[in-house]
């Protein structure tokens, strides 16, 4: 039986077992996908013992993504650039290969929500400079977005993220957001603002052009205040759940040998879990 996992600390909240369990049942695969809580001090030993544990691979979430990056035997060019790993694949020779599927996962969600021509909408403005921002900037640059502006209240962090896509991305002072939005075809919130238990993201969307799209990586709540404001303006609004679903596809394909699809039935199942 093929075994895969998701690990983090804590990990009980993860919806990944629901996603992969849905696909295992849908395709009639006799495999397993389990949650494993691993404390940071124990993560190196956990990763080194993957082959002996019989795992084909797994997902890595907070706080282990940077440690997985440092410990993996080989990395995809994308993971090397982002500096974090969220997907591990145990090769036949026992070596552990690291990838970052957040970048293609976010772009696949935009494809599904906006159509494949979304990179032609114009400049992208990214709010935040954490790990998600790093992945999204790399993903947008890979897809051909001509100009990306990264806004963060700490200029040095914005500059570090923008440096991942030289010649395409540049840092943006938070106070200069309003004029930047006038030229933006895509606005992406990668911060935790607007998440349950966090302060709201206070941002005037009036400067955005009529054809712009607004995306939020927050999925609890599914409809953030930012997305609600975008809808009131008649703008395309892209919630954060699709990124979670689409980033899971490459890992499942690598471990179980079948490339699954993100369907309405899967989304409905996860949404139902979010509201319970």
Short mmCIF file of C-alpha atoms in Angstrom, two decimals:
data_model
loop_
_atom_site.label_atom_id
_atom_site.label_comp_id
_atom_site.label_asym_id
_atom_site.label_seq_id
_atom_site.Cartn_x
_atom_site.Cartn_y
_atom_site.Cartn_z
CA UNK A 1 0.00 0.00 0.00
CA UNK A 2 1.30 3.44 -0.94
CA UNK A 3 1.60 5.75 2.05
CA UNK A 4 1.83 9.55 2.13
CA UNK A 5 1.48 12.14 4.87
CA UNK A 6 1.24 15.76 5.91
CA UNK A 7 3.43 16.98 8.74
CA UNK A 8 3.51 20.16 10.74
CA UNK A 9 3.35 21.35 14.34
CA UNK A 10 0.47 21.53 15.11
CA UNK A 11 -1.24 19.56 12.33
CA UNK A 12 -4.70 18.56 13.60
CA UNK A 13 -6.30 21.45 11.68
CA UNK A 14 -4.98 20.34 8.27
CA UNK A 15 -7.55 19.69 5.55
CA UNK A 16 -5.00 17.86 3.40
CA UNK A 17 -6.15 14.37 4.55
CA UNK A 18 -9.69 15.25 3.39
CA UNK A 19 -8.39 16.33 -0.01
CA UNK A 20 -6.16 13.32 -0.62
CA UNK A 21 -8.64 10.91 0.95
CA UNK A 22 -11.27 12.16 -1.50
CA UNK A 23 -8.97 11.45 -4.43
CA UNK A 24 -7.92 8.03 -3.12
CA UNK A 25 -11.56 7.01 -2.90
CA UNK A 26 -12.45 8.59 -6.23
CA UNK A 27 -9.74 6.64 -8.05
CA UNK A 28 -10.09 3.42 -6.05
CA UNK A 29 -6.50 3.53 -4.82
CA UNK A 30 -5.63 1.45 -1.78
CA UNK A 31 -3.33 4.02 -0.28
CA UNK A 32 -3.22 6.16 2.83
CA UNK A 33 -2.56 9.80 3.68
CA UNK A 34 -2.13 10.65 7.33
CA UNK A 35 -1.44 13.58 9.63
CA UNK A 36 1.84 13.38 11.56
CA UNK A 37 2.65 15.98 14.22
CA UNK A 38 6.43 16.44 14.36
CA UNK A 39 8.09 18.96 16.66
CA UNK A 40 10.81 21.09 15.02
CA UNK A 41 13.60 19.39 16.96
CA UNK A 42 12.46 16.00 15.67
CA UNK A 43 11.99 16.96 12.03
CA UNK A 44 15.52 16.10 10.75
CA UNK A 45 15.24 12.56 12.10
CA UNK A 46 11.72 12.25 10.70
CA UNK A 47 12.87 13.23 7.22
CA UNK A 48 15.89 10.92 7.32
CA UNK A 49 13.63 8.01 8.32
CA UNK A 50 11.08 8.40 5.53
CA UNK A 51 12.31 5.52 3.41
CA UNK A 52 12.41 3.10 6.34
CA UNK A 53 8.91 4.22 7.32
CA UNK A 54 7.60 3.15 3.91
CA UNK A 55 6.35 6.56 2.86
CA UNK A 56 6.36 7.52 -0.83
CA UNK A 57 6.36 11.18 0.23
CA UNK A 58 4.22 13.83 1.80
CA UNK A 59 3.38 17.44 2.40
CA UNK A 60 5.15 19.80 4.75
CA UNK A 61 3.53 22.78 6.41
CA UNK A 62 4.34 25.32 9.13
CA UNK A 63 6.89 25.37 10.72
CA UNK A 64 8.88 22.83 8.64
CA UNK A 65 8.99 24.26 5.11
CA UNK A 66 12.42 25.91 5.48
CA UNK A 67 13.85 22.89 7.29
CA UNK A 68 12.60 20.61 4.51
CA UNK A 69 14.30 22.89 2.02
CA UNK A 70 17.59 22.60 3.90
CA UNK A 71 17.40 18.84 4.42
CA UNK A 72 16.10 17.53 1.08
CA UNK A 73 18.67 15.70 -1.03
CA UNK A 74 17.54 17.33 -4.27
CA UNK A 75 15.34 20.31 -5.08
CA UNK A 76 13.35 21.57 -8.03
CA UNK A 77 14.62 24.89 -9.43
CA UNK A 78 11.38 26.47 -8.21
CA UNK A 79 11.94 25.28 -4.64
CA UNK A 80 15.53 26.51 -4.77
CA UNK A 81 14.35 29.96 -5.76
CA UNK A 82 11.54 30.16 -3.20
CA UNK A 83 13.68 28.78 -0.37
CA UNK A 84 10.95 26.54 1.01
CA UNK A 85 9.56 23.05 0.36
CA UNK A 86 5.96 21.92 0.84
CA UNK A 87 6.09 18.61 -1.07
CA UNK A 88 8.50 15.70 -0.52
CA UNK A 89 8.96 12.72 -2.83
CA UNK A 90 10.98 9.68 -1.75
CA UNK A 91 12.85 8.43 -4.81
CA UNK A 92 13.53 4.75 -5.49
CA UNK A 93 17.13 5.15 -4.34
CA UNK A 94 15.93 6.56 -1.01
CA UNK A 95 16.86 10.16 -1.69
CA UNK A 96 14.29 12.78 -0.74
CA UNK A 97 13.30 15.25 -3.45
CA UNK A 98 11.81 18.61 -2.47
CA UNK A 99 9.38 20.75 -4.46
CA UNK A 100 7.23 23.80 -3.83
CA UNK A 101 3.79 23.41 -5.37
CA UNK A 102 2.30 26.59 -3.91
CA UNK A 103 3.45 28.58 -6.93
CA UNK A 104 1.86 26.41 -9.65
CA UNK A 105 -1.09 25.74 -7.35
CA UNK A 106 -1.90 29.43 -7.08
CA UNK A 107 -1.56 29.92 -10.82
CA UNK A 108 -3.73 26.87 -11.57
CA UNK A 109 -6.41 28.34 -9.32
CA UNK A 110 -6.25 31.61 -11.28
CA UNK A 111 -6.55 29.60 -14.51
CA UNK A 112 -9.67 27.92 -13.14
CA UNK A 113 -11.21 31.13 -11.77
CA UNK A 114 -10.21 33.74 -14.35
CA UNK A 115 -9.30 31.81 -17.50
CA UNK A 116 -5.83 31.06 -18.84
CA UNK A 117 -5.41 34.59 -20.20
CA UNK A 118 -5.20 36.17 -16.72
CA UNK A 119 -1.47 37.07 -17.03
CA UNK A 120 -2.51 39.56 -19.72
CA UNK A 121 -4.61 41.57 -17.25
CA UNK A 122 -1.61 43.76 -16.45
CA UNK A 123 0.54 44.49 -13.43
CA UNK A 124 0.21 42.46 -10.25
CA UNK A 125 0.38 43.94 -6.76
CA UNK A 126 1.26 41.52 -3.95
CA UNK A 127 0.50 42.41 -0.32
CA UNK A 128 2.89 40.80 2.14
CA UNK A 129 6.39 39.38 2.05
CA UNK A 130 6.20 35.99 3.75
CA UNK A 131 6.54 32.49 2.37
CA UNK A 132 3.30 32.63 0.40
CA UNK A 133 4.35 35.90 -1.22
CA UNK A 134 7.66 34.34 -2.25
CA UNK A 135 5.91 31.41 -3.91
CA UNK A 136 3.33 33.58 -5.63
CA UNK A 137 5.88 36.04 -7.00
CA UNK A 138 7.88 33.16 -8.48
CA UNK A 139 4.71 31.59 -9.89
CA UNK A 140 3.48 34.81 -11.49
CA UNK A 141 6.89 35.47 -13.04
CA UNK A 142 6.97 31.91 -14.43
CA UNK A 143 3.58 32.52 -16.05
CA UNK A 144 4.76 35.69 -17.76
CA UNK A 145 3.28 38.52 -15.70
CA UNK A 146 5.23 41.51 -17.00
CA UNK A 147 5.43 43.55 -13.80
CA UNK A 148 4.97 42.58 -10.16
CA UNK A 149 5.02 45.02 -7.25
CA UNK A 150 5.50 43.74 -3.71
CA UNK A 151 4.13 45.87 -0.89
CA UNK A 152 5.10 45.36 2.73
CA UNK A 153 5.34 47.66 5.73
CA UNK A 154 8.98 46.55 6.10
CA UNK A 155 10.71 47.75 2.91
CA UNK A 156 13.63 45.35 3.27
CA UNK A 157 11.33 42.33 3.26
CA UNK A 158 9.50 43.59 0.18
CA UNK A 159 12.84 44.06 -1.58
CA UNK A 160 13.94 40.53 -0.68
CA UNK A 161 10.79 39.00 -2.19
CA UNK A 162 10.98 41.19 -5.29
CA UNK A 163 14.57 40.02 -5.82
CA UNK A 164 13.22 36.53 -6.62
CA UNK A 165 12.04 37.81 -9.99
CA UNK A 166 14.70 40.31 -11.13
CA UNK A 167 13.63 42.59 -13.92
CA UNK A 168 9.99 41.73 -13.29
CA UNK A 169 9.30 42.39 -9.60
CA UNK A 170 10.07 45.47 -7.53
CA UNK A 171 9.35 46.56 -3.97
CA UNK A 172 6.51 48.98 -3.29
CA UNK A 173 6.18 51.24 -0.28
CA UNK A 174 2.92 50.60 1.57
CA UNK A 175 2.09 54.31 1.42
CA UNK A 176 2.33 54.16 -2.39
CA UNK A 177 -0.30 51.43 -2.74
CA UNK A 178 -3.13 53.64 -3.95
CA UNK A 179 -1.44 54.96 -7.13
CA UNK A 180 -0.01 51.48 -7.83
CA UNK A 181 -3.50 49.98 -7.78
CA UNK A 182 -4.54 52.29 -10.62
CA UNK A 183 -2.38 50.19 -12.98
CA UNK A 184 -2.99 46.78 -11.41
CA UNK A 185 -4.81 43.97 -13.17
CA UNK A 186 -4.35 41.62 -10.22
CA UNK A 187 -4.21 42.31 -6.48
CA UNK A 188 -3.19 39.44 -4.18
CA UNK A 189 -3.34 39.47 -0.39
CA UNK A 190 -0.79 37.02 1.03
CA UNK A 191 -0.94 38.39 4.58
CA UNK A 192 -2.95 36.89 7.44
CA UNK A 193 -5.03 40.07 7.72
CA UNK A 194 -8.68 39.18 7.34
CA UNK A 195 -8.23 35.64 8.69
CA UNK A 196 -10.37 34.50 11.62
CA UNK A 197 -8.84 35.92 14.78
CA UNK A 198 -6.75 38.48 12.89
CA UNK A 199 -7.40 42.18 12.24
CA UNK A 200 -9.13 43.02 8.96
CA UNK A 201 -7.22 44.21 5.91
CA UNK A 202 -8.22 47.85 5.51
CA UNK A 203 -7.68 48.82 1.88
CA UNK A 204 -9.55 51.10 -0.49
CA UNK A 205 -10.14 49.23 -3.76
CA UNK A 206 -11.53 52.28 -5.57
CA UNK A 207 -8.31 52.89 -7.57
CA UNK A 208 -8.39 49.41 -9.19
CA UNK A 209 -9.42 49.34 -12.86
CA UNK A 210 -12.83 47.86 -13.69
CA UNK A 211 -11.24 44.73 -15.22
CA UNK A 212 -8.99 43.91 -12.27
CA UNK A 213 -9.14 40.74 -10.18
CA UNK A 214 -8.63 40.46 -6.42
CA UNK A 215 -7.28 37.26 -4.84
CA UNK A 216 -6.90 36.36 -1.17
CA UNK A 217 -4.98 33.34 0.08
CA UNK A 218 -7.03 33.34 3.30
CA UNK A 219 -9.71 30.62 3.25
CA UNK A 220 -11.07 30.89 6.78
CA UNK A 221 -13.34 32.74 6.32
CA UNK A 222 -13.86 31.82 2.68
CA UNK A 223 -15.31 35.26 1.90
CA UNK A 224 -12.97 37.80 3.47
CA UNK A 225 -13.84 41.47 3.79
CA UNK A 226 -11.39 42.14 0.95
CA UNK A 227 -13.19 39.77 -1.42
CA UNK A 228 -16.58 41.10 -0.37
CA UNK A 229 -15.39 44.64 -1.16
CA UNK A 230 -14.12 43.45 -4.56
CA UNK A 231 -17.48 41.88 -5.38
CA UNK A 232 -19.29 45.08 -4.40
CA UNK A 233 -17.14 46.89 -6.92
CA UNK A 234 -17.97 44.31 -9.58
CA UNK A 235 -14.42 42.95 -9.69
CA UNK A 236 -13.47 39.30 -10.09
CA UNK A 237 -12.84 37.81 -6.64
CA UNK A 238 -10.70 34.69 -6.11
CA UNK A 239 -10.82 32.99 -2.69
CA UNK A 240 -7.97 31.18 -0.97
CA UNK A 241 -9.39 27.66 -0.98
CA UNK A 242 -8.51 26.95 -4.60
CA UNK A 243 -4.81 27.43 -3.95
CA UNK A 244 -4.97 24.80 -1.20
CA UNK A 245 -6.74 22.38 -3.53
CA UNK A 246 -4.61 22.92 -6.62
CA UNK A 247 -1.25 22.81 -4.82
CA UNK A 248 -2.14 19.27 -3.73
CA UNK A 249 -2.42 17.92 -7.27
CA UNK A 250 1.30 17.46 -8.16
CA UNK A 251 2.08 15.64 -4.93
CA UNK A 252 -0.78 13.18 -5.29
CA UNK A 253 0.28 12.50 -8.89
CA UNK A 254 3.88 11.83 -7.84
CA UNK A 255 2.99 9.51 -4.94
CA UNK A 256 -0.01 7.61 -6.28
CA UNK A 257 0.59 7.70 -10.05
CA UNK A 258 -2.71 9.38 -10.98
CA UNK A 259 -3.16 13.07 -11.68
CA UNK A 260 -6.38 14.08 -9.93
CA UNK A 261 -8.74 16.92 -10.76
CA UNK A 262 -10.02 19.69 -8.54
CA UNK A 263 -13.77 19.28 -8.92
CA UNK A 264 -16.83 21.02 -7.53
CA UNK A 265 -17.51 17.92 -5.41
CA UNK A 266 -14.10 18.16 -3.75
CA UNK A 267 -14.48 21.88 -3.13
CA UNK A 268 -17.93 21.36 -1.64
CA UNK A 269 -16.56 18.70 0.70
CA UNK A 270 -13.83 21.02 2.02
CA UNK A 271 -16.21 23.99 2.31
CA UNK A 272 -18.59 21.84 4.36
CA UNK A 273 -15.71 20.96 6.70
CA UNK A 274 -14.73 24.61 7.05
CA UNK A 275 -18.17 25.62 8.28
CA UNK A 276 -18.61 22.76 10.77
#
